[in-house]
Amino acid sequence: MNKFKVVKSLLMNLPISLTMSFVAQWVNIRHGHMTHFEWGSMAISFCFSYFIAFLIAFFIPTDSLGFAFAKKCGAKKGTWTFDILVNLVVNTIFCTIMTVVMHWFTACLLGGMPLSSIPGGFLEMIGPVWISCFIVSLITQRSALRLARKIAG
């Protein structure tokens, strides 16, 4: 197992999973699916999303796809333009998968909703989740990578 990849996945997905869990509750409250913020629900959502996020980051080559896209657009590695282009690809793949899986987990598995609620839940969540995760990952990406290199050697 690649130590750097494991550490990077764990560090990058911590703020993203927290963000996703918080934003999902906010959207659910705003749409009337919940009456108030619930710490227990957020904790369960965070733990499951952190686990799924790790699997996505470890097994799906989103970074490679993002790097290829940024290079194809002519961005130079180490620039904010490069980071933004990489993040567009990584965040889109990640948020699409996570939004579907998290709706299935929270609404269908835990909440008893039918699987047919997934498309509607996806459409409600994808915008706010994508935007917030894009911003958070862009802000935390460089620090997480530096720390992962330091920890992994």
PDB file of C-alpha atoms in Angstrom:
ATOM      1  CA  MET A   1       0.000   0.000   0.000  1.00  0.00           C
ATOM      2  CA  ASN A   2       1.344   3.421  -0.959  1.00  0.00           C
ATOM      3  CA  LYS A   3       1.873   5.283   2.344  1.00  0.00           C
ATOM      4  CA  PHE A   4       1.801   8.728   0.716  1.00  0.00           C
ATOM      5  CA  LYS A   5      -1.468   7.968  -1.081  1.00  0.00           C
ATOM      6  CA  VAL A   6      -3.091   6.750   2.151  1.00  0.00           C
ATOM      7  CA  VAL A   7      -1.933   9.759   4.177  1.00  0.00           C
ATOM      8  CA  LYS A   8      -2.871  12.199   1.392  1.00  0.00           C
ATOM      9  CA  SER A   9      -6.319  10.625   1.077  1.00  0.00           C
ATOM     10  CA  LEU A  10      -6.912  10.821   4.813  1.00  0.00           C
ATOM     11  CA  LEU A  11      -5.735  14.431   5.081  1.00  0.00           C
ATOM     12  CA  MET A  12      -7.506  15.725   1.971  1.00  0.00           C
ATOM     13  CA  ASN A  13     -10.807  14.060   2.801  1.00  0.00           C
ATOM     14  CA  LEU A  14     -11.074  15.185   6.420  1.00  0.00           C
ATOM     15  CA  PRO A  15     -12.104  18.799   5.669  1.00  0.00           C
ATOM     16  CA  ILE A  16     -14.112  17.717   2.625  1.00  0.00           C
ATOM     17  CA  SER A  17     -16.150  15.156   4.571  1.00  0.00           C
ATOM     18  CA  LEU A  18     -16.792  17.670   7.351  1.00  0.00           C
ATOM     19  CA  THR A  19     -17.880  20.240   4.790  1.00  0.00           C
ATOM     20  CA  MET A  20     -20.130  17.786   2.986  1.00  0.00           C
ATOM     21  CA  SER A  21     -21.793  16.657   6.224  1.00  0.00           C
ATOM     22  CA  PHE A  22     -22.409  20.221   7.370  1.00  0.00           C
ATOM     23  CA  VAL A  23     -23.701  21.445   3.996  1.00  0.00           C
ATOM     24  CA  ALA A  24     -26.000  18.429   3.638  1.00  0.00           C
ATOM     25  CA  GLN A  25     -27.630  19.214   6.983  1.00  0.00           C
ATOM     26  CA  TRP A  26     -27.959  22.884   6.045  1.00  0.00           C
ATOM     27  CA  VAL A  27     -29.611  21.969   2.712  1.00  0.00           C
ATOM     28  CA  ASN A  28     -31.940  19.485   4.438  1.00  0.00           C
ATOM     29  CA  ILE A  29     -32.980  22.107   7.000  1.00  0.00           C
ATOM     30  CA  ARG A  30     -33.465  24.693   4.281  1.00  0.00           C
ATOM     31  CA  HIS A  31     -35.680  22.310   2.251  1.00  0.00           C
ATOM     32  CA  GLY A  32     -37.706  21.314   5.322  1.00  0.00           C
ATOM     33  CA  HIS A  33     -36.412  17.732   5.501  1.00  0.00           C
ATOM     34  CA  MET A  34     -35.033  18.440   8.982  1.00  0.00           C
ATOM     35  CA  THR A  35     -36.210  20.894  11.618  1.00  0.00           C
ATOM     36  CA  HIS A  36     -32.836  21.677  13.199  1.00  0.00           C
ATOM     37  CA  PHE A  37     -29.153  20.837  13.194  1.00  0.00           C
ATOM     38  CA  GLU A  38     -28.394  17.396  14.696  1.00  0.00           C
ATOM     39  CA  TRP A  39     -24.839  16.702  15.890  1.00  0.00           C
ATOM     40  CA  GLY A  40     -25.418  12.936  16.067  1.00  0.00           C
ATOM     41  CA  SER A  41     -26.667  12.813  12.513  1.00  0.00           C
ATOM     42  CA  MET A  42     -23.718  14.891  11.373  1.00  0.00           C
ATOM     43  CA  ALA A  43     -21.283  12.586  13.177  1.00  0.00           C
ATOM     44  CA  ILE A  44     -22.738   9.495  11.502  1.00  0.00           C
ATOM     45  CA  SER A  45     -22.767  11.229   8.127  1.00  0.00           C
ATOM     46  CA  PHE A  46     -19.179  12.416   8.584  1.00  0.00           C
ATOM     47  CA  CYS A  47     -17.846   8.970   9.571  1.00  0.00           C
ATOM     48  CA  PHE A  48     -19.516   7.236   6.634  1.00  0.00           C
ATOM     49  CA  SER A  49     -18.571   9.969   4.161  1.00  0.00           C
ATOM     50  CA  TYR A  50     -14.946   9.981   5.378  1.00  0.00           C
ATOM     51  CA  PHE A  51     -14.745   6.231   4.767  1.00  0.00           C
ATOM     52  CA  ILE A  52     -16.331   6.459   1.306  1.00  0.00           C
ATOM     53  CA  ALA A  53     -14.198   9.493   0.415  1.00  0.00           C
ATOM     54  CA  PHE A  54     -11.073   7.530   1.299  1.00  0.00           C
ATOM     55  CA  LEU A  55     -12.160   4.679  -0.971  1.00  0.00           C
ATOM     56  CA  ILE A  56     -12.869   7.070  -3.829  1.00  0.00           C
ATOM     57  CA  ALA A  57      -9.539   8.867  -3.430  1.00  0.00           C
ATOM     58  CA  PHE A  58      -7.608   5.637  -3.108  1.00  0.00           C
ATOM     59  CA  PHE A  59      -9.199   3.594  -5.890  1.00  0.00           C
ATOM     60  CA  ILE A  60     -10.392   6.083  -8.530  1.00  0.00           C
ATOM     61  CA  PRO A  61      -7.592   7.942 -10.374  1.00  0.00           C
ATOM     62  CA  THR A  62      -9.219  11.352 -10.079  1.00  0.00           C
ATOM     63  CA  ASP A  63      -5.863  13.077  -9.526  1.00  0.00           C
ATOM     64  CA  SER A  64      -4.442  11.623 -12.742  1.00  0.00           C
ATOM     65  CA  LEU A  65      -7.505  12.722 -14.687  1.00  0.00           C
ATOM     66  CA  GLY A  66      -7.292  16.200 -13.161  1.00  0.00           C
ATOM     67  CA  PHE A  67      -3.561  16.504 -13.927  1.00  0.00           C
ATOM     68  CA  ALA A  68      -4.156  15.420 -17.521  1.00  0.00           C
ATOM     69  CA  PHE A  69      -6.953  17.985 -17.908  1.00  0.00           C
ATOM     70  CA  ALA A  70      -4.860  20.821 -16.426  1.00  0.00           C
ATOM     71  CA  LYS A  71      -1.894  19.950 -18.667  1.00  0.00           C
ATOM     72  CA  LYS A  72      -4.155  19.751 -21.720  1.00  0.00           C
ATOM     73  CA  CYS A  73      -5.408  23.245 -20.900  1.00  0.00           C
ATOM     74  CA  GLY A  74      -1.801  24.457 -20.799  1.00  0.00           C
ATOM     75  CA  ALA A  75      -1.629  25.253 -17.085  1.00  0.00           C
ATOM     76  CA  LYS A  76       1.734  25.064 -15.366  1.00  0.00           C
ATOM     77  CA  LYS A  77       2.138  22.820 -12.341  1.00  0.00           C
ATOM     78  CA  GLY A  78       2.419  24.772  -9.089  1.00  0.00           C
ATOM     79  CA  THR A  79       0.132  27.597 -10.220  1.00  0.00           C
ATOM     80  CA  TRP A  80      -3.342  28.372  -8.930  1.00  0.00           C
ATOM     81  CA  THR A  81      -4.696  27.869 -12.454  1.00  0.00           C
ATOM     82  CA  PHE A  82      -3.327  24.331 -12.452  1.00  0.00           C
ATOM     83  CA  ASP A  83      -4.802  23.657  -8.997  1.00  0.00           C
ATOM     84  CA  ILE A  84      -8.198  25.020 -10.036  1.00  0.00           C
ATOM     85  CA  LEU A  85      -8.310  22.914 -13.206  1.00  0.00           C
ATOM     86  CA  VAL A  86      -7.244  19.759 -11.353  1.00  0.00           C
ATOM     87  CA  ASN A  87      -9.806  20.502  -8.673  1.00  0.00           C
ATOM     88  CA  LEU A  88     -12.584  20.949 -11.253  1.00  0.00           C
ATOM     89  CA  VAL A  89     -12.142  17.355 -12.384  1.00  0.00           C
ATOM     90  CA  VAL A  90     -11.423  15.797  -8.981  1.00  0.00           C
ATOM     91  CA  ASN A  91     -14.228  17.667  -7.236  1.00  0.00           C
ATOM     92  CA  THR A  92     -16.797  16.901  -9.942  1.00  0.00           C
ATOM     93  CA  ILE A  93     -16.110  13.160  -9.889  1.00  0.00           C
ATOM     94  CA  PHE A  94     -15.857  13.076  -6.108  1.00  0.00           C
ATOM     95  CA  CYS A  95     -18.996  15.131  -5.421  1.00  0.00           C
ATOM     96  CA  THR A  96     -21.077  13.243  -7.962  1.00  0.00           C
ATOM     97  CA  ILE A  97     -20.248   9.878  -6.394  1.00  0.00           C
ATOM     98  CA  MET A  98     -20.440  11.157  -2.815  1.00  0.00           C
ATOM     99  CA  THR A  99     -23.769  12.917  -3.294  1.00  0.00           C
ATOM    100  CA  VAL A 100     -25.403   9.756  -4.645  1.00  0.00           C
ATOM    101  CA  VAL A 101     -23.843   7.464  -2.025  1.00  0.00           C
ATOM    102  CA  MET A 102     -24.563   9.811   0.874  1.00  0.00           C
ATOM    103  CA  HIS A 103     -28.190  10.261  -0.178  1.00  0.00           C
ATOM    104  CA  TRP A 104     -28.571   6.502  -0.377  1.00  0.00           C
ATOM    105  CA  PHE A 105     -26.974   6.110   3.060  1.00  0.00           C
ATOM    106  CA  THR A 106     -28.735   8.896   4.948  1.00  0.00           C
ATOM    107  CA  ALA A 107     -32.127   9.096   3.248  1.00  0.00           C
ATOM    108  CA  CYS A 108     -32.663   5.550   1.985  1.00  0.00           C
ATOM    109  CA  LEU A 109     -30.767   3.321   4.407  1.00  0.00           C
ATOM    110  CA  LEU A 110     -31.136   5.357   7.604  1.00  0.00           C
ATOM    111  CA  GLY A 111     -34.258   7.348   6.746  1.00  0.00           C
ATOM    112  CA  GLY A 112     -36.315   4.668   5.019  1.00  0.00           C
ATOM    113  CA  MET A 113     -36.828   6.621   1.801  1.00  0.00           C
ATOM    114  CA  PRO A 114     -37.193   4.643  -1.439  1.00  0.00           C
ATOM    115  CA  LEU A 115     -34.298   4.385  -3.896  1.00  0.00           C
ATOM    116  CA  SER A 116     -36.394   6.430  -6.300  1.00  0.00           C
ATOM    117  CA  SER A 117     -35.626   9.469  -4.098  1.00  0.00           C
ATOM    118  CA  ILE A 118     -31.961   9.415  -5.143  1.00  0.00           C
ATOM    119  CA  PRO A 119     -32.299  11.536  -8.332  1.00  0.00           C
ATOM    120  CA  GLY A 120     -34.243  14.266  -6.523  1.00  0.00           C
ATOM    121  CA  GLY A 121     -31.881  14.184  -3.554  1.00  0.00           C
ATOM    122  CA  PHE A 122     -28.928  14.381  -5.899  1.00  0.00           C
ATOM    123  CA  LEU A 123     -30.354  17.441  -7.662  1.00  0.00           C
ATOM    124  CA  GLU A 124     -31.047  19.178  -4.325  1.00  0.00           C
ATOM    125  CA  MET A 125     -27.553  18.547  -2.980  1.00  0.00           C
ATOM    126  CA  ILE A 126     -25.094  18.607  -5.879  1.00  0.00           C
ATOM    127  CA  GLY A 127     -24.908  22.384  -6.313  1.00  0.00           C
ATOM    128  CA  PRO A 128     -24.270  23.417  -2.702  1.00  0.00           C
ATOM    129  CA  VAL A 129     -22.069  20.377  -2.042  1.00  0.00           C
ATOM    130  CA  TRP A 130     -19.997  20.874  -5.197  1.00  0.00           C
ATOM    131  CA  ILE A 131     -19.428  24.591  -4.585  1.00  0.00           C
ATOM    132  CA  SER A 132     -18.533  24.228  -0.910  1.00  0.00           C
ATOM    133  CA  CYS A 133     -16.276  21.200  -1.461  1.00  0.00           C
ATOM    134  CA  PHE A 134     -14.545  22.933  -4.381  1.00  0.00           C
ATOM    135  CA  ILE A 135     -13.720  25.957  -2.235  1.00  0.00           C
ATOM    136  CA  VAL A 136     -12.617  23.926   0.790  1.00  0.00           C
ATOM    137  CA  SER A 137     -10.479  21.526  -1.225  1.00  0.00           C
ATOM    138  CA  LEU A 138      -8.845  24.379  -3.107  1.00  0.00           C
ATOM    139  CA  ILE A 139      -7.996  26.109   0.179  1.00  0.00           C
ATOM    140  CA  THR A 140      -6.720  22.966   1.961  1.00  0.00           C
ATOM    141  CA  GLN A 141      -5.102  21.106  -0.955  1.00  0.00           C
ATOM    142  CA  ARG A 142      -1.572  22.522  -0.834  1.00  0.00           C
ATOM    143  CA  SER A 143      -1.287  22.270   2.954  1.00  0.00           C
ATOM    144  CA  ALA A 144      -2.594  18.703   2.959  1.00  0.00           C
ATOM    145  CA  LEU A 145      -0.131  17.674   0.248  1.00  0.00           C
ATOM    146  CA  ARG A 146       2.811  19.254   2.106  1.00  0.00           C
ATOM    147  CA  LEU A 147       1.798  17.556   5.351  1.00  0.00           C
ATOM    148  CA  ALA A 148       1.273  14.213   3.603  1.00  0.00           C
ATOM    149  CA  ARG A 149       4.783  14.402   2.089  1.00  0.00           C
ATOM    150  CA  LYS A 150       6.224  15.254   5.492  1.00  0.00           C
ATOM    151  CA  ILE A 151       4.402  12.383   7.253  1.00  0.00           C
ATOM    152  CA  ALA A 152       4.950   9.788   4.508  1.00  0.00           C
ATOM    153  CA  GLY A 153       8.586  10.691   3.980  1.00  0.00           C
TER     154      GLY A 153
END
